[in-house]
Amino acid sequence: MNHVKKVVREFSPFNLLFLTLSGIVNAFGVIVFLAPVKLYDSGISGTSMLISQETPSWCSLSLILILLNIPIFLLGLKAEGIRFTVYSIYTVIIYSLAAWVITDVLPIDVSIVSPLAGNDLFLCALFGGIISGCGSGMAIRFGGAIDGIDIVAVMFAKKIGISIGNFVMVYNVLLYVVCGIIIGSWILPLYSIVTYAVASKTIDFFVDGFDRSKAAFIITTKAEKVCKELSETFENGVTIIDAKGYYSGTERSMIYFVMNRFQVGKMKTLVHEIDPRAYIAINDVADIYPANLETDRPEKINQKELQKDFQEIEQSAAEE
């Protein structure tokens, strides 16, 4: 009983809400823009679209999506865990139901042309990719997935000696080649590649964030003064890390500092005013999360809270 309660507590209503939205958004992109003009999505979704076009009408896209995806997610249960598996199956079911509602319930004709983009293949490929990418990215962002191809990649990529990303790419290339052979034309598969590229980029935006923060690594001989100025100027957390030059063997301090992209110029000016010889390296940071994740959905923390955590850690170390 306690185990069941523990499993139930792992599921967040907040995540389920956005997974519901992701399934609906993905269905809208695929059914309203791609399916009417016979463009193909990527992964298992694209495979389902091809099968539904070549089978009797009772074998609908919604049914094939469920039949192909759910067994794949169940096979990946051991590797990905119960929460991811349940979230993903739930999202696929919502995607399938939304696709059925748009196709058979709503008074929208999606049988011949897109109701929004007509028969313009480029517009359908572009907006179909953007919208379906939003749905897929949202699903990943909130702990699930909307397509089983990633699970297939995890299971087989290492066995055949390629990366997961390359496995997915090879799968999609083969899918579009098969589509071209079956339908006897390469126009639709080529436009489908546009959809795949746009959707992939949109997913990256959702997963990594639209406006990444910046993390600066600053190596300086005047660490205390630089930290003081950074903390007072930006009111952000600053961390000092002991470092040592490989060739010179000189002991130095490295400062780790997170800021938004608008603060980068001011930060560089401030540091070089104090130490003109300071070395600064700047990287992108998608999100900042607390070190101890006790909830099922990590919450972002602001940099003042991060500074407080670092101060508590330093105080504990000093007491020891």
PDB file of C-alpha atoms in Angstrom:
ATOM      1  CA  MET A   1       0.000   0.000   0.000  1.00  0.00           C
ATOM      2  CA  ASN A   2       2.817   2.374   0.894  1.00  0.00           C
ATOM      3  CA  HIS A   3       4.517   1.554  -2.399  1.00  0.00           C
ATOM      4  CA  VAL A   4       1.341   2.437  -4.307  1.00  0.00           C
ATOM      5  CA  LYS A   5       1.066   5.753  -2.459  1.00  0.00           C
ATOM      6  CA  LYS A   6       4.703   6.521  -3.242  1.00  0.00           C
ATOM      7  CA  VAL A   7       4.143   5.819  -6.937  1.00  0.00           C
ATOM      8  CA  VAL A   8       0.991   7.982  -7.003  1.00  0.00           C
ATOM      9  CA  ARG A   9       2.864  10.876  -5.366  1.00  0.00           C
ATOM     10  CA  GLU A  10       5.337  10.831  -8.249  1.00  0.00           C
ATOM     11  CA  PHE A  11       2.679  12.123 -10.635  1.00  0.00           C
ATOM     12  CA  SER A  12       2.059  15.856 -10.791  1.00  0.00           C
ATOM     13  CA  PRO A  13      -1.339  17.318 -11.812  1.00  0.00           C
ATOM     14  CA  PHE A  14       0.595  20.305 -13.167  1.00  0.00           C
ATOM     15  CA  ASN A  15       2.612  18.044 -15.481  1.00  0.00           C
ATOM     16  CA  LEU A  16      -0.499  16.129 -16.540  1.00  0.00           C
ATOM     17  CA  LEU A  17      -2.205  19.400 -17.465  1.00  0.00           C
ATOM     18  CA  PHE A  18       0.626  20.399 -19.788  1.00  0.00           C
ATOM     19  CA  LEU A  19       0.967  16.881 -21.170  1.00  0.00           C
ATOM     20  CA  THR A  20      -2.735  17.072 -22.078  1.00  0.00           C
ATOM     21  CA  LEU A  21      -2.092  20.373 -23.826  1.00  0.00           C
ATOM     22  CA  SER A  22       0.952  18.940 -25.616  1.00  0.00           C
ATOM     23  CA  GLY A  23      -1.089  16.051 -27.031  1.00  0.00           C
ATOM     24  CA  ILE A  24      -3.781  18.427 -28.301  1.00  0.00           C
ATOM     25  CA  VAL A  25      -1.251  20.835 -29.832  1.00  0.00           C
ATOM     26  CA  ASN A  26       0.624  18.016 -31.562  1.00  0.00           C
ATOM     27  CA  ALA A  27      -2.612  16.590 -32.976  1.00  0.00           C
ATOM     28  CA  PHE A  28      -3.603  20.018 -34.284  1.00  0.00           C
ATOM     29  CA  GLY A  29      -0.286  20.432 -36.110  1.00  0.00           C
ATOM     30  CA  VAL A  30      -0.367  16.962 -37.641  1.00  0.00           C
ATOM     31  CA  ILE A  31      -4.073  16.676 -38.516  1.00  0.00           C
ATOM     32  CA  VAL A  32      -4.713  20.251 -39.669  1.00  0.00           C
ATOM     33  CA  PHE A  33      -1.457  20.881 -41.585  1.00  0.00           C
ATOM     34  CA  LEU A  34       0.339  17.625 -42.446  1.00  0.00           C
ATOM     35  CA  ALA A  35      -2.219  14.862 -42.942  1.00  0.00           C
ATOM     36  CA  PRO A  36      -4.551  16.731 -45.368  1.00  0.00           C
ATOM     37  CA  VAL A  37      -1.760  17.214 -47.946  1.00  0.00           C
ATOM     38  CA  LYS A  38      -0.169  13.819 -47.185  1.00  0.00           C
ATOM     39  CA  LEU A  39       3.006  15.176 -45.608  1.00  0.00           C
ATOM     40  CA  TYR A  40       4.643  12.926 -43.053  1.00  0.00           C
ATOM     41  CA  ASP A  41       5.626  13.559 -39.481  1.00  0.00           C
ATOM     42  CA  SER A  42       8.849  11.989 -38.178  1.00  0.00           C
ATOM     43  CA  GLY A  43       9.394   8.909 -36.032  1.00  0.00           C
ATOM     44  CA  ILE A  44       6.591   6.545 -35.060  1.00  0.00           C
ATOM     45  CA  SER A  45       4.034   9.266 -35.786  1.00  0.00           C
ATOM     46  CA  GLY A  46       5.223   9.471 -39.401  1.00  0.00           C
ATOM     47  CA  THR A  47       5.223   5.687 -39.664  1.00  0.00           C
ATOM     48  CA  SER A  48       1.639   5.646 -38.376  1.00  0.00           C
ATOM     49  CA  MET A  49       0.614   8.229 -40.983  1.00  0.00           C
ATOM     50  CA  LEU A  50       2.088   6.121 -43.789  1.00  0.00           C
ATOM     51  CA  ILE A  51       0.377   2.949 -42.548  1.00  0.00           C
ATOM     52  CA  SER A  52      -2.986   4.710 -42.157  1.00  0.00           C
ATOM     53  CA  GLN A  53      -2.793   5.940 -45.762  1.00  0.00           C
ATOM     54  CA  GLU A  54      -2.113   2.442 -47.098  1.00  0.00           C
ATOM     55  CA  THR A  55      -4.685   0.528 -45.017  1.00  0.00           C
ATOM     56  CA  PRO A  56      -8.531   0.430 -44.961  1.00  0.00           C
ATOM     57  CA  SER A  57     -10.377   3.441 -43.548  1.00  0.00           C
ATOM     58  CA  TRP A  58     -11.277   1.659 -40.295  1.00  0.00           C
ATOM     59  CA  CYS A  59      -7.558   1.513 -39.496  1.00  0.00           C
ATOM     60  CA  SER A  60      -7.355   5.177 -38.510  1.00  0.00           C
ATOM     61  CA  LEU A  61      -4.296   7.208 -37.583  1.00  0.00           C
ATOM     62  CA  SER A  62      -5.493   7.442 -33.972  1.00  0.00           C
ATOM     63  CA  LEU A  63      -5.690   3.651 -33.666  1.00  0.00           C
ATOM     64  CA  ILE A  64      -2.286   3.042 -35.250  1.00  0.00           C
ATOM     65  CA  LEU A  65      -0.626   5.652 -33.021  1.00  0.00           C
ATOM     66  CA  ILE A  66      -1.804   3.776 -29.939  1.00  0.00           C
ATOM     67  CA  LEU A  67      -0.980   0.317 -31.340  1.00  0.00           C
ATOM     68  CA  LEU A  68       2.597   1.290 -32.239  1.00  0.00           C
ATOM     69  CA  ASN A  69       3.560   3.667 -29.444  1.00  0.00           C
ATOM     70  CA  ILE A  70       2.189   2.057 -26.281  1.00  0.00           C
ATOM     71  CA  PRO A  71       4.045  -1.289 -26.680  1.00  0.00           C
ATOM     72  CA  ILE A  72       7.274   0.648 -27.304  1.00  0.00           C
ATOM     73  CA  PHE A  73       6.854   2.706 -24.133  1.00  0.00           C
ATOM     74  CA  LEU A  74       6.091  -0.457 -22.151  1.00  0.00           C
ATOM     75  CA  LEU A  75       9.285  -2.059 -23.494  1.00  0.00           C
ATOM     76  CA  GLY A  76      11.209   0.966 -22.271  1.00  0.00           C
ATOM     77  CA  LEU A  77       9.661   0.837 -18.787  1.00  0.00           C
ATOM     78  CA  LYS A  78      12.748  -0.632 -17.121  1.00  0.00           C
ATOM     79  CA  ALA A  79      15.135   1.890 -18.663  1.00  0.00           C
ATOM     80  CA  GLU A  80      12.979   5.016 -18.346  1.00  0.00           C
ATOM     81  CA  GLY A  81      10.966   4.376 -15.163  1.00  0.00           C
ATOM     82  CA  ILE A  82       7.288   4.240 -14.279  1.00  0.00           C
ATOM     83  CA  ARG A  83       6.635   7.980 -14.264  1.00  0.00           C
ATOM     84  CA  PHE A  84       8.054   8.631 -17.737  1.00  0.00           C
ATOM     85  CA  THR A  85       6.248   5.587 -19.133  1.00  0.00           C
ATOM     86  CA  VAL A  86       2.849   6.555 -17.693  1.00  0.00           C
ATOM     87  CA  TYR A  87       3.281  10.199 -18.727  1.00  0.00           C
ATOM     88  CA  SER A  88       4.190   9.139 -22.274  1.00  0.00           C
ATOM     89  CA  ILE A  89       1.333   6.653 -22.662  1.00  0.00           C
ATOM     90  CA  TYR A  90      -1.083   9.281 -21.327  1.00  0.00           C
ATOM     91  CA  THR A  91       0.226  11.863 -23.822  1.00  0.00           C
ATOM     92  CA  VAL A  92      -0.053   9.452 -26.757  1.00  0.00           C
ATOM     93  CA  ILE A  93      -3.650   8.635 -25.780  1.00  0.00           C
ATOM     94  CA  ILE A  94      -4.498  12.358 -25.627  1.00  0.00           C
ATOM     95  CA  TYR A  95      -2.770  12.864 -29.002  1.00  0.00           C
ATOM     96  CA  SER A  96      -4.799  10.017 -30.520  1.00  0.00           C
ATOM     97  CA  LEU A  97      -8.101  11.204 -29.023  1.00  0.00           C
ATOM     98  CA  ALA A  98      -7.482  14.779 -30.175  1.00  0.00           C
ATOM     99  CA  ALA A  99      -6.650  13.535 -33.679  1.00  0.00           C
ATOM    100  CA  TRP A 100      -9.926  11.565 -33.738  1.00  0.00           C
ATOM    101  CA  VAL A 101     -11.943  14.561 -32.489  1.00  0.00           C
ATOM    102  CA  ILE A 102     -10.462  16.901 -35.112  1.00  0.00           C
ATOM    103  CA  THR A 103     -10.979  14.375 -37.908  1.00  0.00           C
ATOM    104  CA  ASP A 104     -14.370  12.863 -37.085  1.00  0.00           C
ATOM    105  CA  VAL A 105     -16.169  15.076 -34.557  1.00  0.00           C
ATOM    106  CA  LEU A 106     -15.420  18.731 -35.260  1.00  0.00           C
ATOM    107  CA  PRO A 107     -17.041  20.303 -38.343  1.00  0.00           C
ATOM    108  CA  ILE A 108     -13.662  20.667 -40.067  1.00  0.00           C
ATOM    109  CA  ASP A 109     -12.870  19.091 -43.429  1.00  0.00           C
ATOM    110  CA  VAL A 110      -9.273  17.856 -43.326  1.00  0.00           C
ATOM    111  CA  SER A 111      -9.679  15.168 -45.974  1.00  0.00           C
ATOM    112  CA  ILE A 112      -8.295  17.039 -49.005  1.00  0.00           C
ATOM    113  CA  VAL A 113      -6.569  20.300 -48.063  1.00  0.00           C
ATOM    114  CA  SER A 114      -5.514  22.069 -44.899  1.00  0.00           C
ATOM    115  CA  PRO A 115      -8.354  24.294 -43.634  1.00  0.00           C
ATOM    116  CA  LEU A 116      -5.777  26.972 -42.755  1.00  0.00           C
ATOM    117  CA  ALA A 117      -2.999  26.663 -45.368  1.00  0.00           C
ATOM    118  CA  GLY A 118      -4.894  25.190 -48.309  1.00  0.00           C
ATOM    119  CA  ASN A 119      -2.734  22.986 -50.547  1.00  0.00           C
ATOM    120  CA  ASP A 120       0.440  25.065 -50.141  1.00  0.00           C
ATOM    121  CA  LEU A 121       2.977  22.360 -49.282  1.00  0.00           C
ATOM    122  CA  PHE A 122       5.596  24.737 -47.919  1.00  0.00           C
ATOM    123  CA  LEU A 123       3.190  26.487 -45.529  1.00  0.00           C
ATOM    124  CA  CYS A 124       1.825  23.138 -44.384  1.00  0.00           C
ATOM    125  CA  ALA A 125       5.341  21.762 -43.838  1.00  0.00           C
ATOM    126  CA  LEU A 126       6.468  24.906 -42.008  1.00  0.00           C
ATOM    127  CA  PHE A 127       3.519  25.407 -39.668  1.00  0.00           C
ATOM    128  CA  GLY A 128       2.917  21.693 -39.239  1.00  0.00           C
ATOM    129  CA  GLY A 129       6.527  21.362 -38.081  1.00  0.00           C
ATOM    130  CA  ILE A 130       6.350  24.354 -35.749  1.00  0.00           C
ATOM    131  CA  ILE A 131       3.075  23.343 -34.095  1.00  0.00           C
ATOM    132  CA  SER A 132       3.829  19.621 -33.790  1.00  0.00           C
ATOM    133  CA  GLY A 133       7.297  20.555 -32.517  1.00  0.00           C
ATOM    134  CA  CYS A 134       5.686  22.693 -29.818  1.00  0.00           C
ATOM    135  CA  GLY A 135       3.588  19.718 -28.752  1.00  0.00           C
ATOM    136  CA  SER A 136       6.530  17.307 -28.709  1.00  0.00           C
ATOM    137  CA  GLY A 137       8.798  19.777 -26.916  1.00  0.00           C
ATOM    138  CA  MET A 138       6.153  20.478 -24.289  1.00  0.00           C
ATOM    139  CA  ALA A 139       5.775  16.746 -23.658  1.00  0.00           C
ATOM    140  CA  ILE A 140       9.525  16.329 -23.107  1.00  0.00           C
ATOM    141  CA  ARG A 141       9.673  19.463 -20.963  1.00  0.00           C
ATOM    142  CA  PHE A 142       7.065  18.074 -18.571  1.00  0.00           C
ATOM    143  CA  GLY A 143       8.452  14.582 -18.182  1.00  0.00           C
ATOM    144  CA  GLY A 144       6.982  12.515 -20.998  1.00  0.00           C
ATOM    145  CA  ALA A 145       7.262  11.909 -24.727  1.00  0.00           C
ATOM    146  CA  ILE A 146       4.821  11.866 -27.586  1.00  0.00           C
ATOM    147  CA  ASP A 147       6.701   9.530 -29.921  1.00  0.00           C
ATOM    148  CA  GLY A 148       8.259   6.147 -29.206  1.00  0.00           C
ATOM    149  CA  ILE A 149      11.203   6.610 -31.581  1.00  0.00           C
ATOM    150  CA  ASP A 150      13.437   7.888 -28.768  1.00  0.00           C
ATOM    151  CA  ILE A 151      12.770   4.724 -26.750  1.00  0.00           C
ATOM    152  CA  VAL A 152      13.605   2.589 -29.790  1.00  0.00           C
ATOM    153  CA  ALA A 153      16.805   4.604 -30.202  1.00  0.00           C
ATOM    154  CA  VAL A 154      17.812   4.076 -26.566  1.00  0.00           C
ATOM    155  CA  MET A 155      17.263   0.312 -26.886  1.00  0.00           C
ATOM    156  CA  PHE A 156      19.042  -0.246 -30.211  1.00  0.00           C
ATOM    157  CA  ALA A 157      21.528   2.596 -30.818  1.00  0.00           C
ATOM    158  CA  LYS A 158      24.294   1.175 -28.603  1.00  0.00           C
ATOM    159  CA  LYS A 159      23.790  -2.324 -29.999  1.00  0.00           C
ATOM    160  CA  ILE A 160      24.544  -1.144 -33.531  1.00  0.00           C
ATOM    161  CA  GLY A 161      27.249   1.296 -32.459  1.00  0.00           C
ATOM    162  CA  ILE A 162      25.738   4.726 -33.206  1.00  0.00           C
ATOM    163  CA  SER A 163      24.451   7.603 -31.100  1.00  0.00           C
ATOM    164  CA  ILE A 164      20.783   8.070 -30.237  1.00  0.00           C
ATOM    165  CA  GLY A 165      20.596  11.233 -32.362  1.00  0.00           C
ATOM    166  CA  ASN A 166      22.084   9.482 -35.391  1.00  0.00           C
ATOM    167  CA  PHE A 167      19.735   6.522 -34.922  1.00  0.00           C
ATOM    168  CA  VAL A 168      16.699   8.828 -34.992  1.00  0.00           C
ATOM    169  CA  MET A 169      18.039  10.646 -38.054  1.00  0.00           C
ATOM    170  CA  VAL A 170      18.732   7.391 -39.936  1.00  0.00           C
ATOM    171  CA  TYR A 171      15.269   6.085 -39.023  1.00  0.00           C
ATOM    172  CA  ASN A 172      13.593   9.214 -40.373  1.00  0.00           C
ATOM    173  CA  VAL A 173      15.664   9.226 -43.567  1.00  0.00           C
ATOM    174  CA  LEU A 174      14.701   5.595 -44.198  1.00  0.00           C
ATOM    175  CA  LEU A 175      11.066   6.432 -43.412  1.00  0.00           C
ATOM    176  CA  TYR A 176      10.988   9.210 -46.014  1.00  0.00           C
ATOM    177  CA  VAL A 177      12.731   6.996 -48.586  1.00  0.00           C
ATOM    178  CA  VAL A 178      10.112   4.276 -48.034  1.00  0.00           C
ATOM    179  CA  CYS A 179       7.350   6.907 -48.323  1.00  0.00           C
ATOM    180  CA  GLY A 180       8.779   8.084 -51.637  1.00  0.00           C
ATOM    181  CA  ILE A 181       8.987   4.540 -53.004  1.00  0.00           C
ATOM    182  CA  ILE A 182       5.450   3.611 -51.922  1.00  0.00           C
ATOM    183  CA  ILE A 183       3.719   6.747 -53.231  1.00  0.00           C
ATOM    184  CA  GLY A 184       5.933   6.945 -56.344  1.00  0.00           C
ATOM    185  CA  SER A 185       6.890  10.587 -55.809  1.00  0.00           C
ATOM    186  CA  TRP A 186       9.648  12.430 -53.931  1.00  0.00           C
ATOM    187  CA  ILE A 187       7.965  15.822 -53.571  1.00  0.00           C
ATOM    188  CA  LEU A 188       6.027  14.967 -50.410  1.00  0.00           C
ATOM    189  CA  PRO A 189       8.950  13.197 -48.670  1.00  0.00           C
ATOM    190  CA  LEU A 190      11.224  16.165 -49.426  1.00  0.00           C
ATOM    191  CA  TYR A 191       8.725  18.610 -47.935  1.00  0.00           C
ATOM    192  CA  SER A 192       8.392  16.226 -44.992  1.00  0.00           C
ATOM    193  CA  ILE A 193      12.117  16.697 -44.350  1.00  0.00           C
ATOM    194  CA  VAL A 194      11.386  20.428 -43.988  1.00  0.00           C
ATOM    195  CA  THR A 195       8.749  19.526 -41.400  1.00  0.00           C
ATOM    196  CA  TYR A 196      11.255  17.317 -39.556  1.00  0.00           C
ATOM    197  CA  ALA A 197      13.930  20.044 -39.496  1.00  0.00           C
ATOM    198  CA  VAL A 198      11.531  22.748 -38.281  1.00  0.00           C
ATOM    199  CA  ALA A 199      10.002  20.473 -35.642  1.00  0.00           C
ATOM    200  CA  SER A 200      13.451  19.461 -34.344  1.00  0.00           C
ATOM    201  CA  LYS A 201      14.487  23.081 -33.896  1.00  0.00           C
ATOM    202  CA  THR A 202      11.194  23.929 -32.176  1.00  0.00           C
ATOM    203  CA  ILE A 203      11.662  21.011 -29.778  1.00  0.00           C
ATOM    204  CA  ASP A 204      15.139  22.329 -28.918  1.00  0.00           C
ATOM    205  CA  PHE A 205      13.634  25.716 -28.025  1.00  0.00           C
ATOM    206  CA  PHE A 206      11.118  24.108 -25.683  1.00  0.00           C
ATOM    207  CA  VAL A 207      13.577  21.748 -24.034  1.00  0.00           C
ATOM    208  CA  ASP A 208      16.531  24.133 -23.676  1.00  0.00           C
ATOM    209  CA  GLY A 209      14.586  27.351 -23.145  1.00  0.00           C
ATOM    210  CA  PHE A 210      13.874  30.345 -25.345  1.00  0.00           C
ATOM    211  CA  ASP A 211      16.148  32.742 -23.478  1.00  0.00           C
ATOM    212  CA  ARG A 212      19.093  30.960 -21.942  1.00  0.00           C
ATOM    213  CA  SER A 213      20.987  32.453 -19.069  1.00  0.00           C
ATOM    214  CA  LYS A 214      24.754  32.837 -19.300  1.00  0.00           C
ATOM    215  CA  ALA A 215      27.331  31.277 -16.993  1.00  0.00           C
ATOM    216  CA  ALA A 216      30.703  33.012 -16.711  1.00  0.00           C
ATOM    217  CA  PHE A 217      33.903  31.304 -15.573  1.00  0.00           C
ATOM    218  CA  ILE A 218      36.302  34.022 -14.493  1.00  0.00           C
ATOM    219  CA  ILE A 219      39.952  33.312 -13.619  1.00  0.00           C
ATOM    220  CA  THR A 220      41.518  36.230 -11.754  1.00  0.00           C
ATOM    221  CA  THR A 221      44.083  37.089  -9.092  1.00  0.00           C
ATOM    222  CA  LYS A 222      41.622  39.519  -7.514  1.00  0.00           C
ATOM    223  CA  ALA A 223      38.753  37.149  -6.835  1.00  0.00           C
ATOM    224  CA  GLU A 224      37.507  38.707  -3.591  1.00  0.00           C
ATOM    225  CA  LYS A 225      37.195  42.177  -5.089  1.00  0.00           C
ATOM    226  CA  VAL A 226      35.597  40.892  -8.293  1.00  0.00           C
ATOM    227  CA  CYS A 227      33.069  38.812  -6.315  1.00  0.00           C
ATOM    228  CA  LYS A 228      32.198  41.776  -4.126  1.00  0.00           C
ATOM    229  CA  GLU A 229      31.542  44.013  -7.135  1.00  0.00           C
ATOM    230  CA  LEU A 230      29.544  41.373  -9.003  1.00  0.00           C
ATOM    231  CA  SER A 231      27.391  40.623  -5.966  1.00  0.00           C
ATOM    232  CA  GLU A 232      26.699  44.290  -5.204  1.00  0.00           C
ATOM    233  CA  THR A 233      26.124  45.313  -8.831  1.00  0.00           C
ATOM    234  CA  PHE A 234      23.907  42.450  -9.989  1.00  0.00           C
ATOM    235  CA  GLU A 235      22.622  41.101  -6.644  1.00  0.00           C
ATOM    236  CA  ASN A 236      23.316  37.605  -7.935  1.00  0.00           C
ATOM    237  CA  GLY A 237      25.031  34.633  -6.326  1.00  0.00           C
ATOM    238  CA  VAL A 238      28.777  34.265  -6.877  1.00  0.00           C
ATOM    239  CA  THR A 239      30.888  31.161  -6.252  1.00  0.00           C
ATOM    240  CA  ILE A 240      34.679  30.990  -5.827  1.00  0.00           C
ATOM    241  CA  ILE A 241      36.417  27.778  -6.902  1.00  0.00           C
ATOM    242  CA  ASP A 242      40.072  27.035  -6.129  1.00  0.00           C
ATOM    243  CA  ALA A 243      42.043  26.463  -9.345  1.00  0.00           C
ATOM    244  CA  LYS A 244      45.625  25.852 -10.424  1.00  0.00           C
ATOM    245  CA  GLY A 245      47.386  26.676 -13.685  1.00  0.00           C
ATOM    246  CA  TYR A 246      48.644  23.530 -15.432  1.00  0.00           C
ATOM    247  CA  TYR A 247      51.860  24.972 -16.895  1.00  0.00           C
ATOM    248  CA  SER A 248      52.701  27.643 -14.317  1.00  0.00           C
ATOM    249  CA  GLY A 249      51.454  25.745 -11.285  1.00  0.00           C
ATOM    250  CA  THR A 250      50.162  29.065  -9.941  1.00  0.00           C
ATOM    251  CA  GLU A 251      47.298  28.920  -7.455  1.00  0.00           C
ATOM    252  CA  ARG A 252      44.380  31.042  -8.635  1.00  0.00           C
ATOM    253  CA  SER A 253      40.688  31.487  -7.993  1.00  0.00           C
ATOM    254  CA  MET A 254      37.964  30.771 -10.527  1.00  0.00           C
ATOM    255  CA  ILE A 255      34.634  32.551 -10.157  1.00  0.00           C
ATOM    256  CA  TYR A 256      31.370  30.997 -11.314  1.00  0.00           C
ATOM    257  CA  PHE A 257      28.665  33.581 -12.015  1.00  0.00           C
ATOM    258  CA  VAL A 258      25.234  33.215 -13.665  1.00  0.00           C
ATOM    259  CA  MET A 259      23.493  36.167 -15.312  1.00  0.00           C
ATOM    260  CA  ASN A 260      21.026  36.956 -18.088  1.00  0.00           C
ATOM    261  CA  ARG A 261      22.293  37.788 -21.567  1.00  0.00           C
ATOM    262  CA  PHE A 262      21.711  41.511 -21.132  1.00  0.00           C
ATOM    263  CA  GLN A 263      24.182  41.622 -18.243  1.00  0.00           C
ATOM    264  CA  VAL A 264      27.104  40.058 -20.105  1.00  0.00           C
ATOM    265  CA  GLY A 265      28.593  43.294 -21.433  1.00  0.00           C
ATOM    266  CA  LYS A 266      28.399  45.054 -18.082  1.00  0.00           C
ATOM    267  CA  MET A 267      29.918  42.037 -16.325  1.00  0.00           C
ATOM    268  CA  LYS A 268      32.934  41.942 -18.665  1.00  0.00           C
ATOM    269  CA  THR A 269      33.528  45.672 -18.265  1.00  0.00           C
ATOM    270  CA  LEU A 270      33.319  45.470 -14.479  1.00  0.00           C
ATOM    271  CA  VAL A 271      35.705  42.496 -14.241  1.00  0.00           C
ATOM    272  CA  HIS A 272      38.318  43.984 -16.561  1.00  0.00           C
ATOM    273  CA  GLU A 273      38.231  47.305 -14.724  1.00  0.00           C
ATOM    274  CA  ILE A 274      39.322  45.435 -11.593  1.00  0.00           C
ATOM    275  CA  ASP A 275      41.657  42.950 -13.293  1.00  0.00           C
ATOM    276  CA  PRO A 276      42.547  43.729 -16.938  1.00  0.00           C
ATOM    277  CA  ARG A 277      44.240  40.317 -17.239  1.00  0.00           C
ATOM    278  CA  ALA A 278      41.229  38.325 -16.043  1.00  0.00           C
ATOM    279  CA  TYR A 279      40.267  35.377 -18.244  1.00  0.00           C
ATOM    280  CA  ILE A 280      36.511  35.063 -18.930  1.00  0.00           C
ATOM    281  CA  ALA A 281      34.703  32.137 -20.574  1.00  0.00           C
ATOM    282  CA  ILE A 282      30.928  32.321 -21.097  1.00  0.00           C
ATOM    283  CA  ASN A 283      28.558  29.397 -21.696  1.00  0.00           C
ATOM    284  CA  ASP A 284      24.819  29.043 -22.240  1.00  0.00           C
ATOM    285  CA  VAL A 285      22.706  27.824 -19.304  1.00  0.00           C
ATOM    286  CA  ALA A 286      19.202  26.538 -20.040  1.00  0.00           C
ATOM    287  CA  ASP A 287      17.815  26.422 -16.483  1.00  0.00           C
ATOM    288  CA  ILE A 288      18.880  26.657 -12.857  1.00  0.00           C
ATOM    289  CA  TYR A 289      17.568  23.988 -10.502  1.00  0.00           C
ATOM    290  CA  PRO A 290      18.064  23.368  -6.779  1.00  0.00           C
ATOM    291  CA  ALA A 291      20.554  20.692  -5.830  1.00  0.00           C
ATOM    292  CA  ASN A 292      18.075  18.668  -3.744  1.00  0.00           C
ATOM    293  CA  LEU A 293      14.998  17.809  -5.813  1.00  0.00           C
ATOM    294  CA  GLU A 294      12.424  16.562  -3.319  1.00  0.00           C
ATOM    295  CA  THR A 295       9.404  17.173  -5.547  1.00  0.00           C
ATOM    296  CA  ASP A 296       8.531  15.365  -8.739  1.00  0.00           C
ATOM    297  CA  ARG A 297       8.790  18.546 -10.760  1.00  0.00           C
ATOM    298  CA  PRO A 298      12.005  20.565 -10.294  1.00  0.00           C
ATOM    299  CA  GLU A 299      11.300  24.204  -9.601  1.00  0.00           C
ATOM    300  CA  LYS A 300      13.517  26.985 -10.838  1.00  0.00           C
ATOM    301  CA  ILE A 301      15.182  29.109  -8.217  1.00  0.00           C
ATOM    302  CA  ASN A 302      16.387  32.639  -8.537  1.00  0.00           C
ATOM    303  CA  GLN A 303      19.997  33.582  -8.131  1.00  0.00           C
ATOM    304  CA  LYS A 304      19.505  35.184  -4.683  1.00  0.00           C
ATOM    305  CA  GLU A 305      18.284  31.844  -3.381  1.00  0.00           C
ATOM    306  CA  LEU A 306      21.256  30.153  -5.045  1.00  0.00           C
ATOM    307  CA  GLN A 307      23.624  32.561  -3.288  1.00  0.00           C
ATOM    308  CA  LYS A 308      21.985  31.776   0.060  1.00  0.00           C
ATOM    309  CA  ASP A 309      22.464  28.047  -0.554  1.00  0.00           C
ATOM    310  CA  PHE A 310      26.134  28.540  -1.360  1.00  0.00           C
ATOM    311  CA  GLN A 311      26.634  30.613   1.800  1.00  0.00           C
ATOM    312  CA  GLU A 312      25.047  27.860   3.918  1.00  0.00           C
ATOM    313  CA  ILE A 313      27.313  25.246   2.317  1.00  0.00           C
ATOM    314  CA  GLU A 314      30.405  27.382   2.936  1.00  0.00           C
ATOM    315  CA  GLN A 315      29.356  27.992   6.553  1.00  0.00           C
ATOM    316  CA  SER A 316      28.849  24.268   7.152  1.00  0.00           C
ATOM    317  CA  ALA A 317      32.264  23.501   5.661  1.00  0.00           C
ATOM    318  CA  ALA A 318      33.904  26.143   7.871  1.00  0.00           C
ATOM    319  CA  GLU A 319      32.287  24.712  11.008  1.00  0.00           C
ATOM    320  CA  GLU A 320      33.598  21.252  10.158  1.00  0.00           C
TER     321      GLU A 320
END
